[in-house]
mmCIF file of C-alpha atoms in Angstrom:
data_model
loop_
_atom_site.group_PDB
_atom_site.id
_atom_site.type_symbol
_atom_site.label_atom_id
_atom_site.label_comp_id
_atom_site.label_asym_id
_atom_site.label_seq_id
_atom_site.Cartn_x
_atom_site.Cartn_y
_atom_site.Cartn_z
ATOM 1 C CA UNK Z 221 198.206 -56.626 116.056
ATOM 2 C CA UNK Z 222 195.194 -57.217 118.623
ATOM 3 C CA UNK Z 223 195.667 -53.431 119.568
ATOM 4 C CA UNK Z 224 195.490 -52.414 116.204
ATOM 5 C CA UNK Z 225 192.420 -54.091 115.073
ATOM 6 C CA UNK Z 226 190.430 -53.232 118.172
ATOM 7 C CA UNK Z 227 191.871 -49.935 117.736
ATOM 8 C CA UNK Z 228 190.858 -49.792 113.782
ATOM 9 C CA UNK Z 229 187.157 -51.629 114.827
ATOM 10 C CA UNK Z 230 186.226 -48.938 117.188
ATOM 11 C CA UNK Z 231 187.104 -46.412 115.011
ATOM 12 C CA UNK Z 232 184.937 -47.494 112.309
ATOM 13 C CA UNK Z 233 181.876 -48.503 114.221
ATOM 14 C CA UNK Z 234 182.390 -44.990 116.123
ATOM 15 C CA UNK Z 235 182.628 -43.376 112.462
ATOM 16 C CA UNK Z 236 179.815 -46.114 111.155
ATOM 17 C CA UNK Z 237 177.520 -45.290 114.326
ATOM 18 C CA UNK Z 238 178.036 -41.312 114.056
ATOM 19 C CA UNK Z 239 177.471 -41.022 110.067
ATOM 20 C CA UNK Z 240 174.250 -42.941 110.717
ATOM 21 C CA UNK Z 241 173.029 -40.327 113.452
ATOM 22 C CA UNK Z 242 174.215 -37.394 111.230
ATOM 23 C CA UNK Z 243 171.756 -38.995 108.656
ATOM 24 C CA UNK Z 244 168.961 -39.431 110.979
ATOM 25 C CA UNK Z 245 169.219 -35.626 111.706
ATOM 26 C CA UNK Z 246 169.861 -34.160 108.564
ATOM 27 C CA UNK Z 247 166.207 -36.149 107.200
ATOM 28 C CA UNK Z 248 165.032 -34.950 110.596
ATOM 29 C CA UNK Z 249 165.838 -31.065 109.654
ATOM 30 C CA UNK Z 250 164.796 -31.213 106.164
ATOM 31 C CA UNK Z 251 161.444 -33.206 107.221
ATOM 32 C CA UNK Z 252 160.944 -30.375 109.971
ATOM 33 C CA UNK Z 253 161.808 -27.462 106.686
ATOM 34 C CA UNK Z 254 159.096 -29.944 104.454
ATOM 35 C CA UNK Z 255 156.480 -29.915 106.510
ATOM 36 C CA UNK Z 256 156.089 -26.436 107.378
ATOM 37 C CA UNK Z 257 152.521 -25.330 105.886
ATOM 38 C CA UNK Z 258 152.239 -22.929 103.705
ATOM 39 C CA UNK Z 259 150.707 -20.047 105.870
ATOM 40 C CA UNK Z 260 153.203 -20.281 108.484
ATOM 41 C CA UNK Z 261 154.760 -17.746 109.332
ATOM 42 C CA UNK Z 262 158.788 -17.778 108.053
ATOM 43 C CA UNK Z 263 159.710 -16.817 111.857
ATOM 44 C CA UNK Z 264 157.919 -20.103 113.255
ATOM 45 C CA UNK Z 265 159.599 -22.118 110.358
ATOM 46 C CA UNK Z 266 163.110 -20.839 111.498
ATOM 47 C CA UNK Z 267 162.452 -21.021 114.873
ATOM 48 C CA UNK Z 268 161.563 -25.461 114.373
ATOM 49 C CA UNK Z 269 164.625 -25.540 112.906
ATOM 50 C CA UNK Z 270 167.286 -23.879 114.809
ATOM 51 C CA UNK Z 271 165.826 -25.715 117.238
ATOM 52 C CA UNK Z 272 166.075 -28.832 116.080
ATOM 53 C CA UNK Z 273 169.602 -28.300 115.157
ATOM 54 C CA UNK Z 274 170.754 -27.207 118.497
ATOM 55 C CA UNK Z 275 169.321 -30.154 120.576
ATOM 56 C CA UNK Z 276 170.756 -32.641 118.529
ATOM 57 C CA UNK Z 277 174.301 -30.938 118.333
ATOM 58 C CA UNK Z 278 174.037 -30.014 121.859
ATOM 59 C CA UNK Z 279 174.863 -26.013 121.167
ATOM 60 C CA UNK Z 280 174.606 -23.497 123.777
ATOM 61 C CA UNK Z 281 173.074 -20.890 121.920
ATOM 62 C CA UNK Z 282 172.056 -19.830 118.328
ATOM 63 C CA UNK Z 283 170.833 -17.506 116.193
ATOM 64 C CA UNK Z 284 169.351 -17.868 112.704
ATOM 65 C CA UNK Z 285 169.295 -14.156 110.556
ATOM 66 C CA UNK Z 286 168.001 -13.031 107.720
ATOM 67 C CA UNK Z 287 168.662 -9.999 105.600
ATOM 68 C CA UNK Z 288 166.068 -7.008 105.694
ATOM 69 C CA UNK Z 289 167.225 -3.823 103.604
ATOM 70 C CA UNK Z 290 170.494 -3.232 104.595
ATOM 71 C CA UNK Z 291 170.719 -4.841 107.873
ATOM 72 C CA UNK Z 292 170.324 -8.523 108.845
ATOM 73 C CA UNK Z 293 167.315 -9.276 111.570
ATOM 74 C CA UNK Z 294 167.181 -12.293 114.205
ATOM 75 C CA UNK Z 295 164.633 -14.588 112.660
ATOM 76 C CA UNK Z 296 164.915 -17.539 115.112
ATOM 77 C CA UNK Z 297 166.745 -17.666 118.519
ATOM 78 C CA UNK Z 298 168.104 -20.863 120.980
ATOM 79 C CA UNK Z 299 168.392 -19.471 124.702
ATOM 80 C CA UNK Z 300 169.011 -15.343 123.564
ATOM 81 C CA UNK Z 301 166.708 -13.840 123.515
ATOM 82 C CA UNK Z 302 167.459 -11.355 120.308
ATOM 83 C CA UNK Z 303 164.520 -12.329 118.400
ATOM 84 C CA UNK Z 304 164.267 -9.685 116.340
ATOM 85 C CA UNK Z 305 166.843 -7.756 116.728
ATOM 86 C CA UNK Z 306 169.049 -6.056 113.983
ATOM 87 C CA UNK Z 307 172.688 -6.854 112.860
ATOM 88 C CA UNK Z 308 174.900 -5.029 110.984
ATOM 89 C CA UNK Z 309 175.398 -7.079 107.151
ATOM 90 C CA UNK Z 310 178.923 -6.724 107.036
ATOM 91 C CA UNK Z 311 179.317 -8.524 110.651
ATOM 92 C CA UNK Z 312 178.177 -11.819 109.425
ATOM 93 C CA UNK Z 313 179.353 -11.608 105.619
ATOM 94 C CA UNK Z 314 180.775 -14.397 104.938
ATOM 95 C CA UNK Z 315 181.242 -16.890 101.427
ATOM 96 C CA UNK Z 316 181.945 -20.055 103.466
ATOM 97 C CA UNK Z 317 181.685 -21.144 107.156
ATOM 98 C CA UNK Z 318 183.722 -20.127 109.698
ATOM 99 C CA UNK Z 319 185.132 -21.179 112.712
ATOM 100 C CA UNK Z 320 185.443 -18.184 115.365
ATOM 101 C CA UNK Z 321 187.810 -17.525 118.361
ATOM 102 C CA UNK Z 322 185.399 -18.696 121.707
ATOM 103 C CA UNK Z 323 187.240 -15.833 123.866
ATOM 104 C CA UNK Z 324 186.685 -13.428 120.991
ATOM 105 C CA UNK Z 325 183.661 -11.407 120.503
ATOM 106 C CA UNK Z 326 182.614 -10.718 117.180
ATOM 107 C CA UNK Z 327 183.015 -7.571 115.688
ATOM 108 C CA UNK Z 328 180.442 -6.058 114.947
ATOM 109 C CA UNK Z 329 177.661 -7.577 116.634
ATOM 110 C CA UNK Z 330 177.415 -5.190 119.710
ATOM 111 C CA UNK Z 331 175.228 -6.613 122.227
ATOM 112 C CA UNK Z 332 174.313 -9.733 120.288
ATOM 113 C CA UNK Z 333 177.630 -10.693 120.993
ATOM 114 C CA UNK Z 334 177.441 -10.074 125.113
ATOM 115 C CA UNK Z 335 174.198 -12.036 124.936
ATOM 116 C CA UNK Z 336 176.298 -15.281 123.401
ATOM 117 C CA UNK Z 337 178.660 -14.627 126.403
ATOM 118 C CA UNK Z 338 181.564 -16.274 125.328
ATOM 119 C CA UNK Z 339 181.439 -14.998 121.052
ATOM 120 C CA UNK Z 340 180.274 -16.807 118.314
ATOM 121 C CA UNK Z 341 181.844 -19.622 117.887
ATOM 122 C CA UNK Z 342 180.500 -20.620 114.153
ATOM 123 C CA UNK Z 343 178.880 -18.833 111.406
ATOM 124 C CA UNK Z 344 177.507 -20.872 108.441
ATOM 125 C CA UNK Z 345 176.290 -18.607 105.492
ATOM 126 C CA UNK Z 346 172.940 -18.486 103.757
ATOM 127 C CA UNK Z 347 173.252 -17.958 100.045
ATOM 128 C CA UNK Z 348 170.753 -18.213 96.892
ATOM 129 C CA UNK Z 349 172.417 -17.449 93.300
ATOM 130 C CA UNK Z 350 175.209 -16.399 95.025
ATOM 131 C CA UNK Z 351 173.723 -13.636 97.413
ATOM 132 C CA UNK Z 352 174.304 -13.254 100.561
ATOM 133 C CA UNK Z 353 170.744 -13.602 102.707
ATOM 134 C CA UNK Z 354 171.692 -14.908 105.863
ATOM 135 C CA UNK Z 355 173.447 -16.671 108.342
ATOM 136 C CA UNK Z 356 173.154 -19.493 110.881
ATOM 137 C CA UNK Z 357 175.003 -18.022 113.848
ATOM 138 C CA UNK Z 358 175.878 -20.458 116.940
ATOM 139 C CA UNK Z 359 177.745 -20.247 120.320
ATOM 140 C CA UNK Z 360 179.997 -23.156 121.757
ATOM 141 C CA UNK Z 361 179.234 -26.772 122.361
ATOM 142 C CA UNK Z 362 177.327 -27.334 125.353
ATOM 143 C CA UNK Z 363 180.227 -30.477 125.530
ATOM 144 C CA UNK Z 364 182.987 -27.369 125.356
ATOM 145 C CA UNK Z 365 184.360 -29.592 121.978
ATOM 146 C CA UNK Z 366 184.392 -27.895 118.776
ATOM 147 C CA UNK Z 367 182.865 -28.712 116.080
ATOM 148 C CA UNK Z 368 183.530 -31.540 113.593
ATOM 149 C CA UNK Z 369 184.185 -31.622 109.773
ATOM 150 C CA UNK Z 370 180.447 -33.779 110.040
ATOM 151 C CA UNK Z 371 179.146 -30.839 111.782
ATOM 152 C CA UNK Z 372 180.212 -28.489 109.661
ATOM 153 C CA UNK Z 373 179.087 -30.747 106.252
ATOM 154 C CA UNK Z 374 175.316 -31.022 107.971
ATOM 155 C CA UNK Z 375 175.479 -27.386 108.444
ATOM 156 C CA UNK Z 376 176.111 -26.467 105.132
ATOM 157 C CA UNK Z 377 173.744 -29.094 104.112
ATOM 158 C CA UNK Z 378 170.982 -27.777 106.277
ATOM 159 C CA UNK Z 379 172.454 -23.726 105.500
ATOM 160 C CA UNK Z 380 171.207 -24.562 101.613
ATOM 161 C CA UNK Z 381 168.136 -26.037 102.707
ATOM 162 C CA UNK Z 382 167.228 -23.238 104.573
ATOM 163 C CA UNK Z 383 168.256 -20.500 101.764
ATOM 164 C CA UNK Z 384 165.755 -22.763 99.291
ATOM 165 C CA UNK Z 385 162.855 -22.411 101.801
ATOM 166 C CA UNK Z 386 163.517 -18.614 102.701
ATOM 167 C CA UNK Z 387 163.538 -18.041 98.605
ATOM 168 C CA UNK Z 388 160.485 -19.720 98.134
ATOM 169 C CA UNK Z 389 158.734 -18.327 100.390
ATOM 170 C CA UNK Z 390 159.537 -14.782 99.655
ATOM 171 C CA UNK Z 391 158.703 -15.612 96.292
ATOM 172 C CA UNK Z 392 155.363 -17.034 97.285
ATOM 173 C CA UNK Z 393 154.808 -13.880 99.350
ATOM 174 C CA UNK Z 394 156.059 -11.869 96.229
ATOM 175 C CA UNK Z 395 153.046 -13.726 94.502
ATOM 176 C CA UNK Z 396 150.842 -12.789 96.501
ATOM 177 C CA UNK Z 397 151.589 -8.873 96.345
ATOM 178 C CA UNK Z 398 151.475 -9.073 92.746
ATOM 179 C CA UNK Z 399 147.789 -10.642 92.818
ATOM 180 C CA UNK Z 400 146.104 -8.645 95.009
ATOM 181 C CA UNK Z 401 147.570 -5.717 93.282
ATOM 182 C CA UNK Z 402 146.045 -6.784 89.843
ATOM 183 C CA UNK Z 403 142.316 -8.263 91.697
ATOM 184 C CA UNK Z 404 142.665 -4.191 93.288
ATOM 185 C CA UNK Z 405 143.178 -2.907 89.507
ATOM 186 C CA UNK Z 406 140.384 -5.648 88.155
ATOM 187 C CA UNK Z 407 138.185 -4.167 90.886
ATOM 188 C CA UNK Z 408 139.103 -0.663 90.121
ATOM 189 C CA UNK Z 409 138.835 -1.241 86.672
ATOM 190 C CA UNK Z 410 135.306 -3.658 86.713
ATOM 191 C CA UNK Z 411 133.832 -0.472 89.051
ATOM 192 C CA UNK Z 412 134.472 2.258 86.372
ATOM 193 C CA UNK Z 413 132.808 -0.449 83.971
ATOM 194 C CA UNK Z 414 129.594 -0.414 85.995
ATOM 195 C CA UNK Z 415 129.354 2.849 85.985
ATOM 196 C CA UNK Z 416 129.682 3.738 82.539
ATOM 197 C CA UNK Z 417 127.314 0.747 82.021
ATOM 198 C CA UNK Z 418 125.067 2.871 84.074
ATOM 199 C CA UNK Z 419 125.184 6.079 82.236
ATOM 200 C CA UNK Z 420 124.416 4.081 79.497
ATOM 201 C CA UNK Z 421 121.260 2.541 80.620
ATOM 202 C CA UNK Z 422 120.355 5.732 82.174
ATOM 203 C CA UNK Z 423 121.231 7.668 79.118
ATOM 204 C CA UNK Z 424 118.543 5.120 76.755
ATOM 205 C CA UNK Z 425 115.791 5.181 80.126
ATOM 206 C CA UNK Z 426 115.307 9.063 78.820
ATOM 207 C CA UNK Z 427 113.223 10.120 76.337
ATOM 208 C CA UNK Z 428 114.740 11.296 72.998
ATOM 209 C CA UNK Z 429 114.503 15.650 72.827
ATOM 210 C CA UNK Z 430 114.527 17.203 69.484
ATOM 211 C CA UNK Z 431 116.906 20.494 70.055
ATOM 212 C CA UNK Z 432 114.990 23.861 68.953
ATOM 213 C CA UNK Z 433 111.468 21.851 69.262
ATOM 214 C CA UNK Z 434 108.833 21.921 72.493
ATOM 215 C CA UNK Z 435 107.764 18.511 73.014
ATOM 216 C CA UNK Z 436 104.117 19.136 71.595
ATOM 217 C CA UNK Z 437 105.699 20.299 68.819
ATOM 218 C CA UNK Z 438 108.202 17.172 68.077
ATOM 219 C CA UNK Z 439 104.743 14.641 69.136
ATOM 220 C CA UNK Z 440 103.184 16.377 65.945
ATOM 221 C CA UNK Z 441 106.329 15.827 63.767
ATOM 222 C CA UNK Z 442 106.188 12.204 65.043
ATOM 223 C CA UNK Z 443 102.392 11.910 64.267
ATOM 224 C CA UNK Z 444 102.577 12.861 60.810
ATOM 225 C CA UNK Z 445 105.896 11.019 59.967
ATOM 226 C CA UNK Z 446 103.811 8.142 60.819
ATOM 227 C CA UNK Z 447 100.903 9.036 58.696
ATOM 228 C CA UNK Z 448 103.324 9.596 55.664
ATOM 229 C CA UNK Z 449 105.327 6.518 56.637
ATOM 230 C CA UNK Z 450 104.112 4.878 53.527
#
């Protein structure tokens, strides 16, 4: 009964301890996504949290990618350097995480793979409204253990934290297009004002001309409409 209750203790003070660092680093991650300013660059903002992410899990080697046209480029990189690099999409599509064969490369990836050595040993997928616009790609445990069912819920956690942040910003950056292109059509437009404006003023700066009339001629018509104004 001793053995058992030790036994049952250590487990849940192990558990107990654990769950409390897996909080500490998930508030650490999203603080690290929150206080990224707002004219960093998305790269840089990546790049803090991959990071992040590996030192505390103790990963060998990561990748964070993002989806560009048709292919998917290396955003952020931990020890490869594959910054970026492209990817073909279909390598990394994927509607939930998975857990990859160490010994196995992964198809696909062509030298991205080599560079990871021994494969990829986890791929958690970046979605927003059900698109696929990422992934977060990492290599073995530094430990050589795989990972855990915490693990893989922080992932996921952090994998729709990142999706929010990528979304907002390219809809910030989106913004931004769309502003400049209508101040560069208020400009255009506020231009071709002014210079109607001018043709205007330059059209009333010039003396009015009677057609058919020499201007001696129209000063005499204008002399004696005056006397007969009456």
């Amino acid at each position: 009964v001793s053995h058992c209750l030790y036994d049952w203790a250590h487990t849940y003070l192990d558990r107990l301890f654990y769950r409390q660092q897996y909080r500490e680093l998930r508030a650490n991650l999203r603080a690290s996504v929150s206080r990224a300013t707002p004219d960093q660059d998305i790269r840089d903002r990546l790049q803090t949290v991959l990071e992040t992410l590996c030192r505390s899990l103790e990963v060998s080697r990561g990748l964070i990618v993002l989806r560009e046209r048709q292919d998917l480029v290396v955003m952020a990189n931990w020890r490869v350097d594959l910054r970026g690099r492209t990817i073909a999409a279909d390598a990394l599509a994927t509607d939930e995480s998975v857990l990859m064969s160490l010994q196995s490369p992964t198809p696909g990836l062509g030298d991205t793979s080599t560079a990871l050595t021994t494969g990829v040993a986890l791929i958690v997928p970046l979605h927003v409204g059900g698109e696929h616009i990422g992934a977060i790609v990492l290599g073995e445990r530094s430990s050589g253990g795989r990972y855990t069912e915490d693990d893989l819920e922080l992932l996921e956690d952090l994998a729709y934290t990142v999706a929010g942040m990528v979304q907002t910003v390219r809809l910030q950056e989106r913004s931004v297009e769309q502003i400049n292109s209508l101040l560069t059509e208020v400009q255009k437009r506020e231009q071709e004002l002014q210079r109607r404006m001018q043709e205007v003023l330059a059209a009333e700066a010039r003396p009015p001309v009677l057609e058919g009339v020499t201007e001696r001629e129209a000063i005499a018509l204008v002399e004696d409409a005056l006397r007969r104004l009456y």
